[in-house]
CSV table of C-alpha atoms in Angstrom, one decimal:
chain,number,residue,atom,x,y,z
C,1,MET,CA,92.8,115.2,99.2
C,2,VAL,CA,90.9,112.2,99.8
C,3,ASP,CA,87.0,112.6,99.5
C,4,SER,CA,84.4,110.3,100.7
C,5,ALA,CA,83.0,108.1,98.1
C,6,PRO,CA,79.2,108.0,97.3
C,7,LEU,CA,77.0,105.9,99.5
C,8,TRP,CA,76.7,103.1,96.8
C,9,ALA,CA,80.3,102.4,97.6
C,10,VAL,CA,79.5,100.7,100.6
C,11,ALA,CA,77.8,98.0,98.7
C,12,VAL,CA,80.5,97.8,96.1
C,13,LEU,CA,83.3,97.5,98.5
C,14,PRO,CA,82.9,93.9,99.5
C,15,VAL,CA,82.2,92.8,95.8
C,16,VAL,CA,85.6,94.6,94.8
C,17,LEU,CA,87.5,92.9,97.7
C,18,VAL,CA,86.1,89.4,96.8
C,19,LEU,CA,87.1,89.9,93.3
C,20,ALA,CA,90.7,90.8,94.2
C,21,ALA,CA,90.9,88.0,96.5
C,22,TRP,CA,89.6,85.7,93.8
C,23,ALA,CA,92.0,87.0,91.3
C,24,THR,CA,95.1,86.8,93.8
C,25,ALA,CA,94.1,83.2,94.8
C,26,THR,CA,93.9,82.3,91.0
C,27,VAL,CA,97.3,83.7,90.3
C,28,ASP,CA,98.7,81.8,93.3
C,29,ALA,CA,97.1,78.5,92.2
C,30,ARG,CA,98.8,78.7,88.8
C,31,SER,CA,96.0,76.5,87.5
C,32,THR,CA,92.3,76.9,86.9
C,33,GLY,CA,91.8,78.8,89.9
C,34,PRO,CA,89.8,78.4,93.2
C,35,GLY,CA,86.5,77.8,91.3
C,36,ARG,CA,86.3,74.1,91.6
C,37,GLU,CA,87.3,74.2,95.5
C,38,VAL,CA,84.7,76.8,96.1
C,39,LEU,CA,81.9,74.8,94.3
C,40,ARG,CA,83.2,71.6,96.5
C,41,LEU,CA,82.8,73.4,99.6
C,42,LEU,CA,79.5,75.0,99.0
C,43,VAL,CA,77.9,71.4,98.5
C,44,GLN,CA,80.0,69.6,101.1
C,45,GLN,CA,78.0,68.6,104.1
C,46,ARG,CA,79.0,70.4,107.3
C,47,ARG,CA,81.0,68.2,109.6
C,48,ILE,CA,80.7,69.0,113.4
C,49,THR,CA,82.7,67.5,116.2
C,50,ARG,CA,81.4,66.1,119.5
C,51,ALA,CA,80.6,68.8,122.1
C,52,ALA,CA,81.2,71.6,119.7
C,53,ASP,CA,80.2,75.1,120.5
C,54,ILE,CA,78.7,75.8,117.1
C,55,PRO,CA,77.7,79.2,117.5
C,56,LEU,CA,81.4,80.2,118.3
C,57,VAL,CA,82.5,78.5,115.3
C,58,TRP,CA,79.8,80.3,113.2
C,59,LEU,CA,80.9,83.6,114.7
C,60,GLY,CA,84.5,83.0,114.1
C,61,THR,CA,84.3,81.9,110.5
C,62,THR,CA,81.9,84.9,109.6
C,63,LEU,CA,83.9,87.4,111.8
C,64,LEU,CA,87.2,86.8,109.9
C,65,PRO,CA,85.9,88.2,106.3
C,66,VAL,CA,83.7,90.8,108.0
C,67,ALA,CA,86.8,92.2,109.8
C,68,ALA,CA,88.8,92.4,106.5
C,69,VAL,CA,85.9,94.2,104.8
C,70,LEU,CA,85.4,96.8,107.7
C,71,ALA,CA,89.3,97.3,107.7
C,72,ALA,CA,89.1,98.3,104.0
C,73,ALA,CA,86.5,101.0,104.9
C,74,VAL,CA,89.3,103.5,105.3
C,75,LEU,CA,91.3,102.4,102.3
C,76,PRO,CA,91.4,105.2,99.6
C,77,PHE,CA,90.7,103.9,96.0
C,78,GLY,CA,92.6,106.6,94.2
C,79,PHE,CA,91.7,109.6,96.2
C,80,ARG,CA,88.2,108.4,97.3
C,81,SER,CA,87.5,106.1,100.2
C,82,VAL,CA,84.4,104.8,101.8
C,83,SER,CA,85.1,106.7,105.1
C,84,ASP,CA,88.1,108.9,105.7
C,85,LEU,CA,87.9,108.9,109.5
C,86,PRO,CA,90.0,111.2,111.5
C,87,ASP,CA,91.6,108.1,113.1
C,88,GLY,CA,91.5,105.8,110.2
C,89,ILE,CA,94.9,104.1,111.1
C,90,VAL,CA,93.5,103.2,114.6
C,91,TRP,CA,90.4,101.9,113.0
C,92,PHE,CA,92.4,99.5,110.6
C,93,ASN,CA,94.3,98.3,113.6
C,94,ALA,CA,91.2,97.6,115.7
C,95,MET,CA,89.9,95.6,112.9
C,96,GLU,CA,92.9,93.5,112.9
C,97,ALA,CA,92.1,92.8,116.6
C,98,LEU,CA,88.6,91.5,115.3
C,99,ALA,CA,90.5,89.1,113.1
C,100,TRP,CA,92.5,87.9,116.2
C,101,ALA,CA,89.1,87.1,117.9
C,102,ALA,CA,87.8,85.2,114.7
C,103,VAL,CA,90.8,82.8,114.4
C,104,TRP,CA,90.8,82.2,118.1
C,105,LEU,CA,87.0,81.6,118.3
C,106,THR,CA,87.3,79.2,115.1
C,107,GLY,CA,90.1,77.3,116.9
C,108,TRP,CA,88.2,77.2,120.2
C,109,GLY,CA,84.7,76.3,119.0
C,110,PRO,CA,85.1,72.8,117.6
C,111,ASN,CA,86.3,71.3,121.0
C,112,SER,CA,89.3,69.8,119.1
C,113,THR,CA,92.9,69.7,120.3
C,114,LEU,CA,94.3,70.5,117.0
C,115,SER,CA,92.1,73.4,116.2
C,116,LEU,CA,92.8,74.8,119.5
C,117,ILE,CA,96.5,74.5,119.1
C,118,GLY,CA,95.9,76.5,115.8
C,119,GLY,CA,94.1,79.2,117.7
C,120,TYR,CA,96.7,79.5,120.4
C,121,ARG,CA,99.4,79.7,117.7
C,122,PHE,CA,97.7,82.7,116.2
C,123,LEU,CA,97.5,84.4,119.5
C,124,ALA,CA,101.3,83.9,120.0
C,125,GLN,CA,102.1,85.0,116.5
C,126,GLY,CA,99.9,88.0,116.9
C,127,LEU,CA,101.3,89.0,120.2
C,128,ALA,CA,104.7,88.8,118.3
C,129,TYR,CA,104.0,90.8,115.2
C,130,GLU,CA,101.4,93.2,116.5
C,131,LEU,CA,104.0,95.6,118.3
C,132,PRO,CA,106.4,96.1,115.3
C,133,HIS,CA,103.5,96.2,113.0
C,134,MET,CA,101.6,98.9,115.1
C,135,LEU,CA,105.0,100.7,115.3
C,136,ALA,CA,105.4,100.7,111.6
C,137,ILE,CA,101.9,102.1,110.7
C,138,THR,CA,102.3,104.7,113.5
C,139,THR,CA,105.5,105.9,112.1
C,140,ALA,CA,103.8,106.6,108.8
C,141,ALA,CA,101.1,108.5,110.7
C,142,LEU,CA,104.0,110.3,112.6
C,143,GLY,CA,105.5,111.4,109.2
C,144,ALA,CA,102.0,112.8,108.2
C,145,GLU,CA,101.5,114.2,111.8
C,146,SER,CA,97.8,112.6,111.4
C,147,LEU,CA,96.0,109.5,111.9
C,148,ARG,CA,93.8,110.1,108.9
C,149,VAL,CA,94.6,107.9,106.1
C,150,GLY,CA,93.8,110.7,103.7
C,151,ALA,CA,96.3,113.1,105.3
C,152,VAL,CA,99.2,110.2,105.0
C,153,VAL,CA,98.4,110.2,101.3
C,154,GLU,CA,98.6,113.9,100.9
C,155,ALA,CA,101.7,114.0,102.8
C,156,GLN,CA,103.4,111.7,100.1
C,157,SER,CA,102.6,114.0,97.2
C,158,GLY,CA,106.3,114.7,96.7
C,159,LEU,CA,108.2,111.8,98.2
C,160,TRP,CA,106.9,108.3,99.2
C,161,PHE,CA,107.4,107.3,102.9
C,162,ALA,CA,108.7,104.0,101.7
C,163,VAL,CA,111.8,106.1,100.5
C,164,TRP,CA,112.8,107.6,103.8
C,165,MET,CA,111.0,104.9,106.0
C,166,PRO,CA,112.4,101.8,104.5
C,167,VAL,CA,112.7,99.9,107.9
C,168,ALA,CA,108.9,100.6,108.7
C,169,PHE,CA,107.9,99.5,105.2
C,170,GLY,CA,110.0,96.3,105.4
C,171,ILE,CA,108.4,95.6,108.9
C,172,TYR,CA,104.9,96.3,107.6
C,173,LEU,CA,105.1,93.9,104.6
C,174,LEU,CA,106.6,91.2,106.8
C,175,SER,CA,103.6,91.7,109.3
C,176,ALA,CA,101.1,91.7,106.4
C,177,LEU,CA,102.0,88.0,105.8
C,178,ALA,CA,101.8,87.3,109.7
C,179,MET,CA,98.5,89.2,109.8
C,180,ALA,CA,96.9,86.8,107.3
C,181,PHE,CA,98.9,83.9,108.6
C,182,TRP,CA,100.3,83.1,105.1
C,183,GLY,CA,103.7,81.9,103.8
C,184,PRO,CA,106.4,81.6,106.7
C,185,PHE,CA,103.7,82.3,109.3
C,186,ASP,CA,101.1,79.8,108.3
C,187,GLN,CA,101.6,77.7,111.7
C,188,PRO,CA,98.1,78.6,112.9
C,189,ALA,CA,96.8,76.7,109.9
C,190,GLY,CA,99.7,74.6,109.3
C,191,ALA,CA,99.6,71.1,107.9
C,192,ASP,CA,101.7,69.9,111.0
C,193,ALA,CA,98.6,70.4,113.1
C,194,ALA,CA,96.3,68.9,110.4
C,195,GLY,CA,95.1,72.5,109.5
C,196,GLY,CA,95.3,74.0,112.9
C,197,ALA,CA,92.3,76.3,113.5
C,198,ALA,CA,90.7,75.4,110.2
C,199,GLY,CA,91.3,71.8,110.6
C,200,GLU,CA,87.8,70.8,111.8
C,201,LEU,CA,86.0,73.1,109.4
C,202,SER,CA,83.9,71.9,106.3
C,203,GLY,CA,81.4,73.2,103.8
C,204,VAL,CA,80.5,76.9,104.1
C,205,ASP,CA,82.6,77.3,107.3
C,206,ARG,CA,85.7,76.5,105.8
C,207,LEU,CA,85.0,78.5,102.7
C,208,LEU,CA,84.3,81.6,104.8
C,209,PHE,CA,87.5,81.0,106.8
C,210,LEU,CA,89.8,80.4,103.8
C,211,GLY,CA,88.1,83.3,101.9
C,212,GLY,CA,88.7,85.5,104.9
C,213,ARG,CA,92.5,84.8,105.0
C,214,TRP,CA,92.6,85.9,101.3
C,215,LEU,CA,90.8,89.0,102.0
C,216,LEU,CA,93.0,89.9,104.9
C,217,LEU,CA,96.1,89.3,102.7
C,218,VAL,CA,94.5,91.5,99.9
C,219,VAL,CA,93.5,94.3,102.4
C,220,ALA,CA,96.9,94.3,104.1
C,221,ALA,CA,98.7,94.7,101.0
C,222,ALA,CA,96.3,97.3,99.8
C,223,PHE,CA,96.9,99.4,102.9
C,224,ALA,CA,100.7,99.6,102.3
C,225,VAL,CA,99.9,101.8,99.1
C,226,PRO,CA,98.3,104.7,101.2
C,227,LEU,CA,101.0,104.3,104.0
C,228,PHE,CA,104.2,103.9,102.3
C,229,LEU,CA,103.7,104.2,98.5
C,230,GLY,CA,102.0,107.5,97.9
C,231,GLY,CA,98.4,106.2,97.4
C,232,GLY,CA,97.0,107.3,94.1
C,233,HIS,CA,99.9,109.9,93.3
C,234,GLY,CA,101.6,109.2,90.2
C,235,PRO,CA,102.2,110.6,86.7
C,236,LEU,CA,100.0,110.1,83.6
C,237,LEU,CA,97.5,107.5,84.9
C,238,PRO,CA,94.6,108.5,87.2
C,239,GLY,CA,94.8,108.0,90.7
C,240,TRP,CA,92.6,104.8,90.9
C,241,ALA,CA,94.9,103.3,88.3
C,242,TRP,CA,97.8,103.9,90.5
C,243,THR,CA,96.3,102.5,93.5
C,244,VAL,CA,95.3,99.2,91.6
C,245,LEU,CA,98.9,98.9,90.1
C,246,LYS,CA,100.8,99.6,93.3
C,247,THR,CA,98.4,97.2,95.2
C,248,ALA,CA,99.2,94.3,92.5
C,249,VAL,CA,102.9,94.9,92.7
C,250,VAL,CA,102.7,94.6,96.5
C,251,LEU,CA,100.4,91.4,96.3
C,252,GLY,CA,102.9,89.9,93.7
C,253,PHE,CA,105.8,90.5,96.1
C,254,LEU,CA,104.0,88.8,99.1
C,255,LEU,CA,102.9,85.8,96.9
C,256,TRP,CA,106.5,85.5,95.5
C,257,ALA,CA,107.9,85.8,99.1
C,258,ARG,CA,105.6,83.2,100.4
C,259,ARG,CA,106.8,80.8,98.0
C,260,ARG,CA,110.4,81.6,98.7
C,261,MET,CA,110.3,81.8,102.4
C,262,PRO,CA,110.3,78.6,104.6
C,263,THR,CA,107.8,78.3,107.6
C,264,VAL,CA,109.2,80.1,110.7
C,265,ARG,CA,109.0,78.0,113.9
C,266,MET,CA,106.9,79.9,116.5
C,267,GLU,CA,109.5,80.5,119.2
C,268,ARG,CA,111.9,81.9,116.6
C,269,TYR,CA,109.6,84.1,114.9
C,270,VAL,CA,108.7,85.4,118.5
C,271,GLU,CA,112.2,85.9,119.4
C,272,LEU,CA,112.7,87.8,116.0
C,273,ALA,CA,109.8,90.0,116.5
C,274,TRP,CA,111.0,91.1,120.2
C,275,VAL,CA,114.7,91.1,119.7
C,276,VAL,CA,115.1,92.6,116.2
C,277,LEU,CA,112.0,93.8,114.6
C,278,THR,CA,110.8,95.8,117.6
C,279,PRO,CA,114.0,97.8,118.3
C,280,LEU,CA,114.3,98.5,114.5
C,281,ALA,CA,110.8,99.8,114.3
C,282,VAL,CA,111.3,101.9,117.4
C,283,ALA,CA,114.7,103.4,115.9
C,284,GLN,CA,112.8,104.1,112.6
C,285,ALA,CA,110.0,106.1,114.5
C,286,LEU,CA,112.7,108.1,116.5
C,287,VAL,CA,114.5,109.1,113.0
C,288,VAL,CA,111.1,110.2,111.7
C,289,ALA,CA,110.3,112.1,114.9
C,290,VAL,CA,113.5,113.9,114.5
C,291,VAL,CA,112.7,114.9,110.9
C,292,VAL,CA,109.3,116.1,111.8
C,293,LEU,CA,110.5,118.2,114.5
C,294,ALA,CA,113.2,119.7,112.5
C,295,ARG,CA,110.9,120.8,109.7
């Protein structure tokens, strides 16, 4: 049973996420960590392009980390969450849509060709990954017969969904990288487009945008734990410890995959998503539906 956390957890949640994103960035950097870059961006003068729509830029760069934090509101930490909404899985997916809007606004606002290309790339990538991603998380909800994240965790007290939903689990992990446009799916902010959607950002704007990407990656990895890895269920250790451990393992895998997988060309990923991943996700959902009906 997942209970609601005390009211002070609302203020603690963003701090915990920022610390987790910082730790992940430090591990990924394999050096002194992101501290020097953060300080540089904090003191850097904001660069503004000609005829830029400044409110849109500010809205986009601010909305990205906000969407990540709001998505984490339904994440259970052990067996407690800030809010175990009856439709928590739908809430998580809706916050992803806010992230779409954030990246698009960030690409559109500077009135720059390359940043606009980055925004369009994210829309194309989002449309490609969102359907198999949505089918994957819906499959977990189908297995628990509920859209409440707490109910999904409870349904895995005996057997993790990753064991009998491996296709949905694999698709979710792949789409988690695409959600944060990292690794093989980094074309929306790719070097070939001079940084894409983030190409014209500087100072605090760039810090918020890059920090939002790390937050999205952390939240996407953490959401795999209640969906497919049993949440806080596990022997010996308390629930919160299992949540932290499983999240760290998923994050470690995503960072490893990011360094091992080459960047995927946009048209090839779209073809992969529609021709391969979506039919596989539908087939996995049908298998789970048959199992649920046969109970």
